[in-house]
Every structure is written in C-alpha cells, then in structure tokens.
Amino acid sequence: METIFETGVDEMNWDDTENYRMGGSYKWPVISDVVEFRRKVRSVIRNVIENATFHLPVTMDNPYWALFMGMEHERIHLETSSVLIRQLPIEMVRIPPKWNQSPVNHGNEVIQNEMVLVPECEVILGKPFDFPSYGWDNEYPQIQSYVPEFEASKFLVTNGEYLEFISDGGYEKMELWSNEGWQWKLYRNAIHPTFWVCSKDCKSGCGGALSSYSHCGNRKINGHDQVDENENIHHHSMYRLRTVCEEIKMPWLWPVEVNCHEAQAYCRWKGKGYRLLTEAEHNAIRDLRGDISAGTVTDPVFDHELHKRCNLNLAYCSSTPVNHYPPNSKGFHDVFGNVWQWTEDHFNGFPGTKTSFLYDDFSTPCFDGKHNIIMGGSWISTGDEASRFARYSFRRHFFQHAGFRLARSRGSPNDIPLRLVKCCKGPMYEISCQVDDLSSKFVESTNYQFRDDSEEALKKQLMIEYWPAGQNNFYSQLFQLCQKYVKQFSIPARRALNINTGCGRMTFELCRDFSQLVPIFQNHF
C-alpha cells in the first residue's frame, strides 16, 4: 500500500507498468484499508513528535528531519495539485473564498523585452550542509561555476510575445522542434499552449480519464457565446486563459506557461543563438546580498516583506503581469516567483551529493537525462520551493506553472555553462541553440545505477558472472586469491561474508571451500 501511495505526479516508467488497469500488480485498496493505513502512519509520526529529542539545527541525521520532509512534500502537493485542478473541466471547479487573483494589466499594455547584458562572473551553486533550514538532498553540497558573459531577457516571455510565434506557424514548423518535442506535439495535436482556450476544436485534452475533454471546442465560455468560427484563429480575441479556477480574458502581459519543448521551439524561432537560461546563469541574474554564513536572513523565503518584491508564497493566486514588480539591481524582473523558469540543464546531483535514506527516490531516479531543471518558483511556491536553493525538475513534456526567459551567449555558444547527463538509452538531447561540440557538456549521472544501464555494461557484467572459470574471469581469480590467503594465514574456512553479490558468481565460487556463506546484495544510488 505504501508503494501505491508514493507514486508522484511525475510518474516514472515503473509506475505506468505497475498500474493495475494496465495489467500491473498495483490495485487501489478499499477505503477501510486506506483509513487503517493512515491511522498507523499518524501513530508513528506522533510518536516521533512526542518522544524524539529536539535540538537545533535540525540536520539530516535528526529524527525531526523526516517531519520537515513531510511538511515540505505537502507544500509540493499544493502546487502540483493546483496544476491538475487547472486541467479539470471548468464546470467541476469553484473559486475559493478570498481567492486573490492578479490584475490583468499593470501600467502600459506594450513592453519592450530587451536583452540585458550580464558580465562574466563566478557563481556558487548549491547549499551548505550546515545551513539552518530544510533542503532536499539534490540541493547539497556547494560547487563553484564560471559563467561567461551572456545576455538574458529583461522580462519573462509573455503571452503576447508567444502569440507571434503561434501566428507565424510555430506549431507547424518541424524544424523549430527537437525530435522529442515534435513527437510530443504530434501526439497531443498541440496548436497553442495547453492553458490557452480558443474557439477551435483543437483536441488538446487533459489525458487520463479526461482524455476526450478539451478546453477548446464549439461551446460557450463562462456563459457567453464564443466568437465567430470564421475569425482568424490567431487573432487576439480568439484566446482566453484558463487559470486554476476561472477562464478569463487573455492577459497578454502575463508570462506564457508552456512545457520545455514549447519553450525551446520558441527560442529557435526567435533566431540564431537564442536559448533558455542555464542553472548557473539563473544564479548570475540574481541580486542576493549578504554572506551565506549569516544563515536564514540571506534566503528571501524568510523575508516577511517578500510579497512586496515578487509573486511568491501566494502573494497572488495566479500569475501577475511581468512588469508588476520592480526589477532587481541587475535589471531583471521576476527572477523569483510568478512562474518557474525552464532551463537547458538536465537535473543531476552536484559532485558529493548524498541521497537521503528517508526518501531515496525523490531526486535520484530523475538524474536520467529526461528531466530538465526549473528555477525560481511560482506564485504558489512556498517553503523550500520558494528558497534561493530550490532545484526542481520535470520531464520536458510536463506542464507546471512554468515559463521561460530568453538567453544568448555573447561569445561562442560552445562556452555555455551547461550540465547534461549522459544517457544510456534514448536519442541524444538537443538544446535550443547550435553548439559545435555538445558532447563536452555531458557528465555522468550521480545516480550510479544509470551508469550500469547500458548494453556495454550489461555485456561486461555477464562476462564476469557467467564466463567459465579461468584466468579471464574476475571472480575465479578473486576466489583463487582468497584460497591463497586462507592457506597462508591458516584461516578456518568456515564462514564468509560476500558483500555486493551481483548475480551470485562469487558466492558460488566461495562455496567450494567455505561451509557457510552470508551473501549481501548492496543496492546503491
């Protein structure tokens, strides 16, 4: 039952294959069993709260770390659930009391989203192990990164800017999309962002049990007749926006919300050299002040005046116009908050990262080259999600309250401070702009299991485990070495401990001499 409940919204392949309706073994339990399971969990948690020794700071080896982990995970559920609610038919949703939606416009209707120069610099990524606040395992430790001179757009890309891409046939031009992105576009029949509502039957459904549902189609919108079918589909009046609880007149100054494929296609359409930010560059456009050793005062999430400077922590219950808040000292708006920002980087741990035994599959299964990092948080991000250290990711076809900011290298595109993960399976990853030698940007996954997930690694392991005994077999040679030292030091050949047994070849070799074996299979990330 615990395995069923741990399945997240960014489900992995094993979640798909184990689904009972797809022939798997996971069958949803009856309500009485769920209630009993919750009762047991509640009892365990209360026991920790009432009896565990509390002392500050709460670090990973403290029992209270698990409690903070649970609370932070609930904050994630708040955000991911809001995205799912946003995809429900509007008839199934009600506006909660005191739901504070943002104004549609702020000041001038037209803005110039010019590129702002960022000088070369050194940035520190990651979080110190001794920082006195909760963090997910992928946030640790700290590393230094050099960022060459680059440009980034002053504002997040708006709905109005993205309309130009649509009007120019961006969704129909295969050359603007990665191979992976084009396959997604064809699969979803996408002709505009998923949260846009038009009067055409575009079949941009929500998936799952609502696969036949589309926000678009021949119907009334909020009780009003739709616009004439014969109008140009790319005209401003043809689109409305679905927020979490409403369909509203399209706010053209709000940031566009798209998946990574759509963001990268826009960058290619924009022109040569345009791309998404990298994780290091997002750190470079921040204006955080103060020595991090001073503690929580250096993290904006602990600032009680935060709502006056950015749209985080439910300052509003929707996105805001990209010019609603003032720019930071470097000239950039919405570096934190409003919507998450897609980056070109694959999600991966930093060198020296340590997986938490309390939740060993929160981060590490996503170090697979299929997840891209999102930075900065959104209007509904709270707690650690709104922290300066937050590093989250989603698969490139996933939807979140996420948009993007344009970036462009000033020198050679080959100098982009980019970290990609070597993938043993699937096609080579494509970034938004042309790089002569993209292979130099790939690093090993910090999930060690992925390093063995290749045909070459499998052949090597099969040779070790099953090749006939002799000089060319590692385990045969290792057993002979054991025999040598057992005889040399007169060690009784009674019991042997075999750690990391693999398929068991060494265990069987040891059985030749030892009367009792204790094999242990070590599964490590």
Short mmCIF file of C-alpha atoms in Angstrom, two decimals:
data_model
loop_
_atom_site.label_atom_id
_atom_site.label_comp_id
_atom_site.label_asym_id
_atom_site.label_seq_id
_atom_site.Cartn_x
_atom_site.Cartn_y
_atom_site.Cartn_z
CA MET A 1 0.00 0.00 0.00
CA GLU A 2 2.87 2.35 0.79
CA THR A 3 4.27 1.73 -2.70
CA ILE A 4 0.97 2.77 -4.29
CA PHE A 5 0.72 5.97 -2.27
CA GLU A 6 4.28 7.06 -3.00
CA THR A 7 3.57 7.38 -6.75
CA GLY A 8 4.04 11.04 -7.67
CA VAL A 9 2.61 13.28 -10.38
CA ASP A 10 5.86 13.00 -12.34
CA GLU A 11 5.41 9.26 -12.56
CA MET A 12 8.21 7.01 -13.72
CA ASN A 13 8.04 4.12 -16.16
CA TRP A 14 7.58 1.57 -13.39
CA ASP A 15 4.51 3.45 -12.16
CA ASP A 16 2.99 3.14 -15.64
CA THR A 17 3.71 -0.57 -16.00
CA GLU A 18 2.56 -1.47 -12.48
CA ASN A 19 -0.82 0.23 -12.93
CA TYR A 20 -3.48 -2.44 -12.31
CA ARG A 21 -5.61 -1.24 -15.22
CA MET A 22 -2.59 -1.77 -17.49
CA GLY A 23 -2.00 -5.33 -16.30
CA GLY A 24 0.24 -4.48 -13.37
CA SER A 25 0.01 -5.51 -9.73
CA TYR A 26 -0.98 -2.18 -8.14
CA LYS A 27 -4.68 -2.31 -7.30
CA TRP A 28 -6.21 0.54 -5.31
CA PRO A 29 -7.25 -0.68 -1.83
CA VAL A 30 -10.69 -0.35 -0.30
CA ILE A 31 -11.40 2.77 1.78
CA SER A 32 -11.31 0.93 5.12
CA ASP A 33 -7.76 -0.27 4.41
CA VAL A 34 -6.68 3.25 3.46
CA VAL A 35 -8.13 4.65 6.70
CA GLU A 36 -6.33 2.00 8.74
CA PHE A 37 -3.05 2.71 6.94
CA ARG A 38 -3.40 6.43 7.67
CA ARG A 39 -4.08 5.66 11.34
CA LYS A 40 -0.84 3.69 11.61
CA VAL A 41 1.16 6.40 9.86
CA ARG A 42 -0.33 9.05 12.14
CA SER A 43 0.64 6.99 15.20
CA VAL A 44 4.26 6.69 14.03
CA ILE A 45 4.52 10.42 13.31
CA ARG A 46 3.01 11.41 16.66
CA ASN A 47 5.44 9.12 18.44
CA VAL A 48 8.37 10.94 16.81
CA ILE A 49 6.95 14.37 17.66
CA GLU A 50 6.26 13.46 21.29
CA ASN A 51 9.37 11.43 22.09
CA ALA A 52 12.27 12.37 19.80
CA THR A 53 14.91 14.71 21.22
CA PHE A 54 14.65 18.13 19.61
CA HIS A 55 17.72 20.27 19.13
CA LEU A 56 18.83 22.88 16.61
CA PRO A 57 19.92 22.86 13.93
CA VAL A 58 17.78 20.05 12.53
CA THR A 59 20.16 18.20 10.22
CA MET A 60 19.72 15.08 8.08
CA ASP A 61 20.64 12.75 10.95
CA ASN A 62 17.96 14.23 13.24
CA PRO A 63 14.57 12.41 13.52
CA TYR A 64 12.79 15.73 13.03
CA TRP A 65 14.28 15.94 9.54
CA ALA A 66 11.65 13.41 8.45
CA LEU A 67 8.88 15.66 9.80
CA PHE A 68 10.15 18.67 7.88
CA MET A 69 10.43 16.45 4.82
CA GLY A 70 6.76 15.52 5.16
CA MET A 71 5.68 19.12 5.58
CA GLU A 72 7.74 20.28 2.61
CA HIS A 73 6.33 17.48 0.49
CA GLU A 74 2.83 18.66 1.30
CA ARG A 75 3.84 22.10 0.02
CA ILE A 76 4.84 20.43 -3.24
CA HIS A 77 1.45 18.69 -3.36
CA LEU A 78 -0.24 22.08 -3.00
CA GLU A 79 1.48 23.28 -6.16
CA THR A 80 1.25 20.13 -8.27
CA SER A 81 -2.40 19.64 -7.33
CA SER A 82 -3.18 23.18 -8.47
CA VAL A 83 -1.81 22.30 -11.92
CA LEU A 84 -4.04 19.22 -12.07
CA ILE A 85 -7.08 21.24 -10.95
CA ARG A 86 -6.26 23.72 -13.70
CA GLN A 87 -6.73 20.94 -16.25
CA LEU A 88 -10.15 19.86 -14.96
CA PRO A 89 -13.31 20.91 -16.83
CA ILE A 90 -14.23 24.37 -15.56
CA GLU A 91 -17.68 23.08 -14.57
CA MET A 92 -16.02 20.95 -11.87
CA VAL A 93 -14.19 23.86 -10.20
CA ARG A 94 -15.32 26.57 -7.78
CA ILE A 95 -13.50 29.76 -6.79
CA PRO A 96 -12.47 29.55 -3.10
CA PRO A 97 -13.27 32.45 -0.74
CA LYS A 98 -10.61 35.19 -0.67
CA TRP A 99 -9.03 33.86 -3.86
CA ASN A 100 -6.79 36.80 -4.73
CA GLN A 101 -6.26 36.72 -8.49
CA SER A 102 -3.86 39.22 -10.02
CA PRO A 103 -4.91 42.20 -12.14
CA VAL A 104 -4.69 41.50 -15.87
CA ASN A 105 -2.53 44.52 -16.70
CA HIS A 106 -0.07 46.78 -14.94
CA GLY A 107 0.64 50.16 -16.48
CA ASN A 108 1.49 50.22 -20.17
CA GLU A 109 -0.06 47.50 -22.31
CA VAL A 110 3.05 47.19 -24.51
CA ILE A 111 6.51 46.45 -23.10
CA GLN A 112 9.89 46.10 -24.76
CA ASN A 113 11.52 42.87 -23.66
CA GLU A 114 15.10 43.84 -24.44
CA MET A 115 18.13 41.70 -23.69
CA VAL A 116 20.23 42.76 -20.69
CA LEU A 117 23.98 42.16 -20.56
CA VAL A 118 25.37 40.06 -17.71
CA PRO A 119 29.17 40.30 -17.25
CA GLU A 120 31.23 37.16 -16.77
CA CYS A 121 31.25 36.01 -13.16
CA GLU A 122 31.70 33.15 -10.73
CA VAL A 123 28.60 31.79 -9.00
CA ILE A 124 28.10 29.35 -6.15
CA LEU A 125 25.51 26.66 -6.79
CA GLY A 126 24.03 24.52 -4.05
CA LYS A 127 23.56 24.73 -0.32
CA PRO A 128 25.97 24.23 2.60
CA PHE A 129 25.27 21.11 4.66
CA ASP A 130 25.16 23.25 7.82
CA PHE A 131 22.65 25.85 6.55
CA PRO A 132 19.89 26.08 9.20
CA SER A 133 16.86 25.28 7.05
CA TYR A 134 15.38 22.20 5.41
CA GLY A 135 16.62 21.23 1.96
CA TRP A 136 16.09 18.33 -0.42
CA ASP A 137 19.09 16.10 -1.00
CA ASN A 138 19.74 17.41 -4.52
CA GLU A 139 20.44 20.91 -3.16
CA TYR A 140 23.69 19.85 -1.43
CA PRO A 141 26.65 20.46 -1.41
CA GLN A 142 28.02 23.70 -2.89
CA ILE A 143 30.04 23.96 -6.10
CA GLN A 144 31.56 26.89 -7.94
CA SER A 145 30.75 27.60 -11.58
CA TYR A 146 32.22 30.06 -14.07
CA VAL A 147 29.65 31.93 -16.17
CA PRO A 148 30.89 33.62 -19.37
CA GLU A 149 29.35 36.92 -20.46
CA PHE A 150 25.80 36.49 -21.76
CA GLU A 151 22.50 38.29 -22.31
CA ALA A 152 19.08 37.49 -20.86
CA SER A 153 15.66 38.99 -21.46
CA LYS A 154 14.57 41.66 -19.02
CA PHE A 155 11.14 40.05 -18.61
CA LEU A 156 9.81 36.54 -18.80
CA VAL A 157 8.39 35.81 -22.26
CA THR A 158 4.75 36.93 -22.26
CA ASN A 159 1.56 35.52 -23.73
CA GLY A 160 1.62 38.42 -26.19
CA GLU A 161 5.11 37.56 -27.41
CA TYR A 162 4.25 33.89 -27.70
CA LEU A 163 1.20 34.72 -29.84
CA GLU A 164 3.61 35.94 -32.53
CA PHE A 165 5.23 32.50 -32.58
CA ILE A 166 1.82 30.85 -32.98
CA SER A 167 0.71 33.31 -35.67
CA ASP A 168 3.88 32.57 -37.64
CA GLY A 169 3.01 28.87 -37.71
CA GLY A 170 5.46 27.88 -35.00
CA TYR A 171 3.49 24.76 -34.09
CA GLU A 172 3.55 23.58 -37.70
CA LYS A 173 7.27 24.05 -38.46
CA MET A 174 9.06 20.82 -37.66
CA GLU A 175 12.48 22.47 -38.00
CA LEU A 176 11.82 24.53 -34.86
CA TRP A 177 11.32 21.49 -32.66
CA SER A 178 13.61 18.85 -31.25
CA ASN A 179 12.85 15.30 -32.36
CA GLU A 180 11.44 14.54 -28.92
CA GLY A 181 9.43 17.76 -28.90
CA TRP A 182 7.95 17.19 -32.35
CA GLN A 183 6.79 13.71 -31.35
CA TRP A 184 5.07 15.22 -28.32
CA LYS A 185 3.44 17.93 -30.47
CA LEU A 186 2.05 15.35 -32.88
CA TYR A 187 0.85 13.13 -30.05
CA ARG A 188 -1.01 15.97 -28.34
CA ASN A 189 -2.17 17.66 -31.57
CA ALA A 190 -0.96 20.87 -29.93
CA ILE A 191 -1.52 24.16 -31.76
CA HIS A 192 -1.21 26.50 -28.75
CA PRO A 193 -0.26 26.33 -25.03
CA THR A 194 -2.38 23.88 -23.07
CA PHE A 195 -3.84 26.53 -20.74
CA TRP A 196 -4.95 28.75 -23.62
CA VAL A 197 -8.62 28.43 -24.59
CA CYS A 198 -9.71 29.01 -28.18
CA SER A 199 -12.92 28.51 -30.15
CA LYS A 200 -11.47 25.76 -32.34
CA ASP A 201 -11.80 22.05 -31.70
CA CYS A 202 -8.07 21.56 -31.16
CA LYS A 203 -8.37 18.34 -29.10
CA SER A 204 -5.72 19.49 -26.64
CA GLY A 205 -7.11 17.20 -23.96
CA CYS A 206 -6.07 16.63 -20.38
CA GLY A 207 -5.15 12.94 -20.57
CA GLY A 208 -6.14 10.10 -18.26
CA ALA A 209 -9.84 9.64 -17.59
CA LEU A 210 -10.47 13.05 -19.19
CA SER A 211 -8.68 12.19 -22.44
CA SER A 212 -11.71 13.13 -24.52
CA TYR A 213 -12.05 16.51 -22.84
CA SER A 214 -10.71 19.68 -24.43
CA HIS A 215 -10.70 23.23 -23.11
CA CYS A 216 -11.38 24.25 -26.69
CA GLY A 217 -14.29 23.45 -28.98
CA ASN A 218 -17.67 24.72 -30.08
CA ARG A 219 -19.16 25.78 -26.78
CA LYS A 220 -19.94 28.77 -24.61
CA ILE A 221 -17.21 30.33 -22.48
CA ASN A 222 -18.28 31.35 -18.98
CA GLY A 223 -21.87 31.53 -20.22
CA HIS A 224 -21.09 33.76 -23.22
CA ASP A 225 -21.33 32.82 -26.87
CA GLN A 226 -17.98 32.06 -28.48
CA VAL A 227 -16.53 34.25 -31.18
CA ASP A 228 -17.29 33.63 -34.84
CA GLU A 229 -15.69 30.42 -36.14
CA ASN A 230 -14.64 32.20 -39.32
CA GLU A 231 -12.38 34.64 -37.48
CA ASN A 232 -8.63 34.22 -37.72
CA ILE A 233 -7.66 31.66 -35.07
CA HIS A 234 -4.55 33.67 -34.24
CA HIS A 235 -6.41 36.91 -33.55
CA HIS A 236 -6.13 38.28 -30.01
CA SER A 237 -9.86 37.89 -29.43
CA MET A 238 -9.75 34.18 -30.20
CA TYR A 239 -7.96 33.26 -26.99
CA ARG A 240 -8.81 33.21 -23.33
CA LEU A 241 -6.74 31.83 -20.46
CA ARG A 242 -7.60 29.04 -18.08
CA THR A 243 -6.35 29.80 -14.58
CA VAL A 244 -6.78 27.38 -11.68
CA CYS A 245 -10.42 28.31 -11.08
CA GLU A 246 -11.55 30.53 -13.97
CA GLU A 247 -11.45 31.22 -17.68
CA ILE A 248 -10.53 34.88 -18.15
CA LYS A 249 -9.81 37.34 -20.92
CA MET A 250 -6.29 36.62 -22.16
CA PRO A 251 -3.78 38.60 -20.04
CA TRP A 252 -1.20 39.30 -22.71
CA LEU A 253 1.30 40.73 -20.19
CA TRP A 254 1.31 37.62 -18.02
CA PRO A 255 4.16 35.16 -18.63
CA VAL A 256 3.30 32.38 -21.06
CA GLU A 257 3.11 28.94 -19.43
CA VAL A 258 4.45 26.13 -21.57
CA ASN A 259 6.42 22.92 -21.31
CA CYS A 260 10.12 22.68 -22.11
CA HIS A 261 9.55 21.55 -25.71
CA GLU A 262 7.43 24.61 -26.47
CA ALA A 263 9.90 26.95 -24.78
CA GLN A 264 12.82 25.57 -26.81
CA ALA A 265 10.85 25.78 -30.07
CA TYR A 266 10.17 29.47 -29.39
CA CYS A 267 13.88 30.08 -28.82
CA ARG A 268 14.75 28.53 -32.19
CA TRP A 269 12.03 30.60 -33.86
CA LYS A 270 13.37 33.77 -32.23
CA GLY A 271 16.65 33.49 -34.09
CA LYS A 272 20.23 32.28 -34.10
CA GLY A 273 21.82 31.89 -30.69
CA TYR A 274 18.65 32.26 -28.61
CA ARG A 275 18.12 29.63 -25.96
CA LEU A 276 16.91 29.05 -22.42
CA LEU A 277 18.90 30.07 -19.37
CA THR A 278 21.15 27.56 -17.66
CA GLU A 279 21.08 26.90 -13.93
CA ALA A 280 24.35 28.78 -13.45
CA GLU A 281 23.05 31.76 -15.46
CA HIS A 282 19.87 31.93 -13.39
CA ASN A 283 22.12 32.28 -10.35
CA ALA A 284 24.06 35.01 -12.17
CA ILE A 285 21.00 37.25 -12.74
CA ARG A 286 20.06 37.22 -9.06
CA ASP A 287 20.99 40.10 -6.76
CA LEU A 288 21.09 38.22 -3.46
CA ARG A 289 23.13 40.05 -0.87
CA GLY A 290 24.90 39.03 2.30
CA ASP A 291 27.29 36.28 3.29
CA ILE A 292 25.51 32.94 3.25
CA SER A 293 27.18 32.09 6.56
CA ALA A 294 24.80 34.61 8.19
CA GLY A 295 22.07 31.99 7.87
CA THR A 296 18.40 32.31 7.01
CA VAL A 297 18.47 36.12 6.68
CA THR A 298 20.25 35.59 3.34
CA ASP A 299 17.39 33.50 1.93
CA PRO A 300 14.48 35.59 0.55
CA VAL A 301 11.91 32.99 1.60
CA PHE A 302 12.39 34.16 5.21
CA ASP A 303 11.75 37.82 4.29
CA HIS A 304 8.39 38.98 5.68
CA GLU A 305 8.28 41.71 3.02
CA LEU A 306 8.78 39.22 0.20
CA HIS A 307 5.27 39.72 -1.20
CA LYS A 308 6.16 43.33 -1.99
CA ARG A 309 9.04 42.30 -4.25
CA CYS A 310 7.89 39.14 -6.04
CA ASN A 311 4.89 36.91 -6.65
CA LEU A 312 5.79 34.01 -4.35
CA ASN A 313 4.10 32.31 -1.42
CA LEU A 314 0.57 33.03 -2.73
CA ALA A 315 1.05 36.79 -2.84
CA TYR A 316 -1.50 36.38 -5.65
CA CYS A 317 -3.46 33.28 -6.65
CA SER A 318 -2.32 33.48 -10.26
CA SER A 319 0.47 34.84 -12.38
CA THR A 320 0.99 38.60 -12.50
CA PRO A 321 1.95 40.94 -15.36
CA VAL A 322 5.69 40.65 -15.97
CA ASN A 323 6.11 44.36 -15.15
CA HIS A 324 4.02 44.22 -11.97
CA TYR A 325 7.04 44.06 -9.66
CA PRO A 326 10.14 46.27 -9.96
CA PRO A 327 13.36 44.90 -11.45
CA ASN A 328 16.24 43.78 -9.28
CA SER A 329 19.53 45.67 -9.17
CA LYS A 330 20.71 43.86 -12.31
CA GLY A 331 17.68 44.94 -14.32
CA PHE A 332 15.66 41.70 -14.33
CA HIS A 333 12.01 41.22 -13.37
CA ASP A 334 10.59 38.06 -11.79
CA VAL A 335 13.89 36.30 -11.16
CA PHE A 336 12.00 34.65 -8.33
CA GLY A 337 8.28 33.92 -8.44
CA ASN A 338 5.43 34.40 -10.90
CA VAL A 339 6.21 31.20 -12.86
CA TRP A 340 9.02 28.66 -12.76
CA GLN A 341 11.67 29.08 -15.45
CA TRP A 342 12.75 26.20 -17.66
CA THR A 343 16.49 25.79 -18.11
CA GLU A 344 18.59 23.90 -20.64
CA ASP A 345 20.27 21.84 -17.89
CA HIS A 346 19.43 18.25 -17.09
CA PHE A 347 18.59 17.54 -13.48
CA ASN A 348 21.55 15.95 -11.72
CA GLY A 349 23.17 15.89 -8.32
CA PHE A 350 26.21 18.01 -7.56
CA PRO A 351 29.55 16.23 -7.06
CA GLY A 352 29.50 14.94 -3.48
CA THR A 353 25.71 14.78 -3.26
CA LYS A 354 24.27 12.40 -0.68
CA THR A 355 20.94 10.67 -1.12
CA SER A 356 18.69 10.77 1.93
CA PHE A 357 17.80 7.28 3.13
CA LEU A 358 14.42 8.68 4.20
CA TYR A 359 13.42 9.34 0.58
CA ASP A 360 15.96 7.76 -1.71
CA ASP A 361 13.83 8.13 -4.84
CA PHE A 362 12.88 11.80 -4.54
CA SER A 363 15.76 13.04 -6.68
CA THR A 364 17.97 10.21 -7.90
CA PRO A 365 15.57 8.50 -10.35
CA CYS A 366 15.32 11.87 -12.11
CA PHE A 367 19.08 12.09 -12.77
CA ASP A 368 18.34 10.32 -16.05
CA GLY A 369 18.73 12.98 -18.74
CA LYS A 370 14.95 13.09 -19.21
CA HIS A 371 14.27 15.80 -16.62
CA ASN A 372 15.17 19.47 -17.03
CA ILE A 373 15.73 21.84 -14.12
CA ILE A 374 13.18 24.53 -13.33
CA MET A 375 14.26 27.52 -11.26
CA GLY A 376 12.84 30.47 -9.35
CA GLY A 377 9.49 29.20 -8.06
CA SER A 378 5.97 30.29 -8.96
CA TRP A 379 3.15 32.26 -7.37
CA ILE A 380 2.06 29.17 -5.41
CA SER A 381 5.55 28.07 -4.34
CA THR A 382 6.01 28.09 -0.58
CA GLY A 383 8.66 26.90 1.87
CA ASP A 384 11.69 25.28 0.28
CA GLU A 385 10.18 25.70 -3.21
CA ALA A 386 10.46 29.47 -2.72
CA SER A 387 14.01 29.24 -1.39
CA ARG A 388 17.12 30.51 -3.14
CA PHE A 389 18.42 26.93 -3.03
CA ALA A 390 15.41 25.28 -4.69
CA ARG A 391 16.25 22.91 -7.56
CA TYR A 392 13.26 21.11 -9.02
CA SER A 393 12.70 19.30 -12.28
CA PHE A 394 10.10 17.84 -14.58
CA ARG A 395 10.16 15.80 -17.74
CA ARG A 396 10.21 18.04 -20.77
CA HIS A 397 6.63 17.30 -21.84
CA PHE A 398 5.19 18.01 -18.39
CA PHE A 399 3.15 21.09 -17.55
CA GLN A 400 3.66 23.17 -14.47
CA HIS A 401 3.15 26.85 -13.66
CA ALA A 402 6.30 27.30 -15.72
CA GLY A 403 7.51 29.69 -18.40
CA PHE A 404 10.90 30.84 -19.57
CA ARG A 405 13.31 33.69 -20.16
CA LEU A 406 15.43 34.12 -23.28
CA ALA A 407 19.21 33.89 -23.09
CA ARG A 408 22.03 34.31 -25.60
CA SER A 409 25.79 33.85 -25.30
CA ARG A 410 27.91 36.90 -26.11
CA GLY A 411 30.89 34.81 -27.14
CA SER A 412 30.93 31.33 -28.61
CA PRO A 413 27.83 29.21 -27.89
CA ASN A 414 30.30 26.45 -27.02
CA ASP A 415 31.09 28.32 -23.79
CA ILE A 416 27.58 27.95 -22.38
CA PRO A 417 27.81 26.81 -18.70
CA LEU A 418 25.66 23.74 -19.25
CA ARG A 419 25.45 20.39 -17.44
CA LEU A 420 23.82 17.50 -19.29
CA VAL A 421 23.53 13.88 -18.16
CA LYS A 422 24.97 11.03 -20.20
CA CYS A 423 22.05 8.84 -21.23
CA CYS A 424 22.50 5.16 -21.93
CA LYS A 425 19.11 4.95 -23.60
CA GLY A 426 17.22 7.21 -25.96
CA PRO A 427 18.34 9.80 -28.53
CA MET A 428 20.96 12.47 -27.95
CA TYR A 429 19.47 15.51 -26.23
CA GLU A 430 19.01 18.68 -28.29
CA ILE A 431 19.29 22.15 -26.75
CA SER A 432 17.72 25.32 -28.14
CA CYS A 433 20.77 26.70 -29.95
CA GLN A 434 23.55 25.23 -32.06
CA VAL A 435 26.66 24.10 -30.17
CA ASP A 436 29.59 22.65 -32.12
CA ASP A 437 30.61 20.07 -29.53
CA LEU A 438 27.68 19.32 -27.24
CA SER A 439 29.35 16.11 -26.06
CA SER A 440 31.70 18.19 -23.90
CA LYS A 441 28.71 19.27 -21.79
CA PHE A 442 27.75 15.76 -20.72
CA VAL A 443 28.66 14.43 -17.29
CA GLU A 444 27.98 11.14 -15.55
CA SER A 445 24.73 10.80 -13.66
CA THR A 446 25.19 10.94 -9.90
CA ASN A 447 22.72 8.05 -9.78
CA TYR A 448 25.26 5.24 -10.11
CA GLN A 449 22.64 2.75 -11.27
CA PHE A 450 22.25 4.62 -14.55
CA ARG A 451 25.94 4.11 -15.27
CA ASP A 452 25.29 0.36 -15.48
CA ASP A 453 22.17 0.76 -17.61
CA SER A 454 23.81 0.18 -20.99
CA GLU A 455 24.42 -2.71 -23.37
CA GLU A 456 28.18 -2.39 -22.86
CA ALA A 457 27.86 -2.54 -19.06
CA LEU A 458 25.47 -5.50 -19.30
CA LYS A 459 27.86 -7.48 -21.51
CA LYS A 460 30.71 -6.77 -19.12
CA GLN A 461 28.68 -7.97 -16.13
CA LEU A 462 27.55 -11.12 -17.96
CA MET A 463 31.17 -11.94 -18.77
CA ILE A 464 32.10 -11.55 -15.11
CA GLU A 465 29.18 -13.58 -13.79
CA TYR A 466 28.87 -16.41 -16.32
CA TRP A 467 32.19 -16.83 -18.15
CA PRO A 468 33.82 -20.23 -17.49
CA ALA A 469 36.36 -20.37 -14.69
CA GLY A 470 39.86 -19.43 -15.71
CA GLN A 471 42.34 -16.62 -15.96
CA ASN A 472 39.94 -14.26 -17.74
CA ASN A 473 37.22 -14.45 -15.11
CA PHE A 474 37.39 -11.85 -12.34
CA TYR A 475 35.53 -13.87 -9.70
CA SER A 476 37.56 -17.01 -10.37
CA GLN A 477 40.75 -15.02 -9.86
CA LEU A 478 39.33 -13.40 -6.73
CA PHE A 479 38.41 -16.82 -5.30
CA GLN A 480 41.90 -18.11 -6.00
CA LEU A 481 43.29 -15.11 -4.14
CA CYS A 482 41.03 -15.92 -1.17
CA GLN A 483 42.26 -19.53 -1.20
CA LYS A 484 45.85 -18.32 -1.19
CA TYR A 485 45.46 -16.11 1.89
CA VAL A 486 43.28 -18.59 3.77
CA LYS A 487 46.10 -21.13 3.47
CA GLN A 488 48.88 -18.59 4.03
CA PHE A 489 47.41 -17.29 7.31
CA SER A 490 45.78 -20.59 8.41
CA ILE A 491 42.27 -19.11 8.46
CA PRO A 492 39.49 -21.67 9.11
CA ALA A 493 37.29 -21.87 6.01
CA ARG A 494 34.02 -21.90 7.92
CA ARG A 495 32.08 -18.67 7.28
CA ALA A 496 32.45 -15.96 4.65
CA LEU A 497 30.66 -12.64 4.14
CA ASN A 498 30.14 -11.69 0.48
CA ILE A 499 29.11 -8.04 0.05
CA ASN A 500 27.60 -6.80 -3.23
CA THR A 501 26.95 -10.25 -4.65
CA GLY A 502 25.63 -9.23 -8.06
CA CYS A 503 24.18 -12.34 -9.70
CA GLY A 504 25.98 -14.59 -7.20
CA ARG A 505 29.03 -15.87 -9.08
CA MET A 506 31.44 -15.11 -6.23
CA THR A 507 29.10 -16.74 -3.72
CA PHE A 508 29.13 -19.99 -5.69
CA GLU A 509 32.91 -19.84 -6.06
CA LEU A 510 33.31 -19.47 -2.28
CA CYS A 511 31.05 -22.47 -1.71
CA ARG A 512 33.89 -24.65 -2.98
CA ASP A 513 35.80 -24.14 0.30
CA PHE A 514 33.55 -22.41 2.84
CA SER A 515 30.83 -24.28 4.71
CA GLN A 516 28.62 -21.22 5.31
CA LEU A 517 28.11 -18.10 3.18
CA VAL A 518 26.34 -14.82 4.03
CA PRO A 519 25.71 -13.02 0.70
CA ILE A 520 24.53 -9.39 0.77
CA PHE A 521 23.26 -7.60 -2.31
CA GLN A 522 24.16 -3.92 -2.00
CA ASN A 523 21.82 -1.61 -3.89
CA HIS A 524 23.36 1.86 -4.09
CA PHE A 525 22.43 5.12 -5.78
#
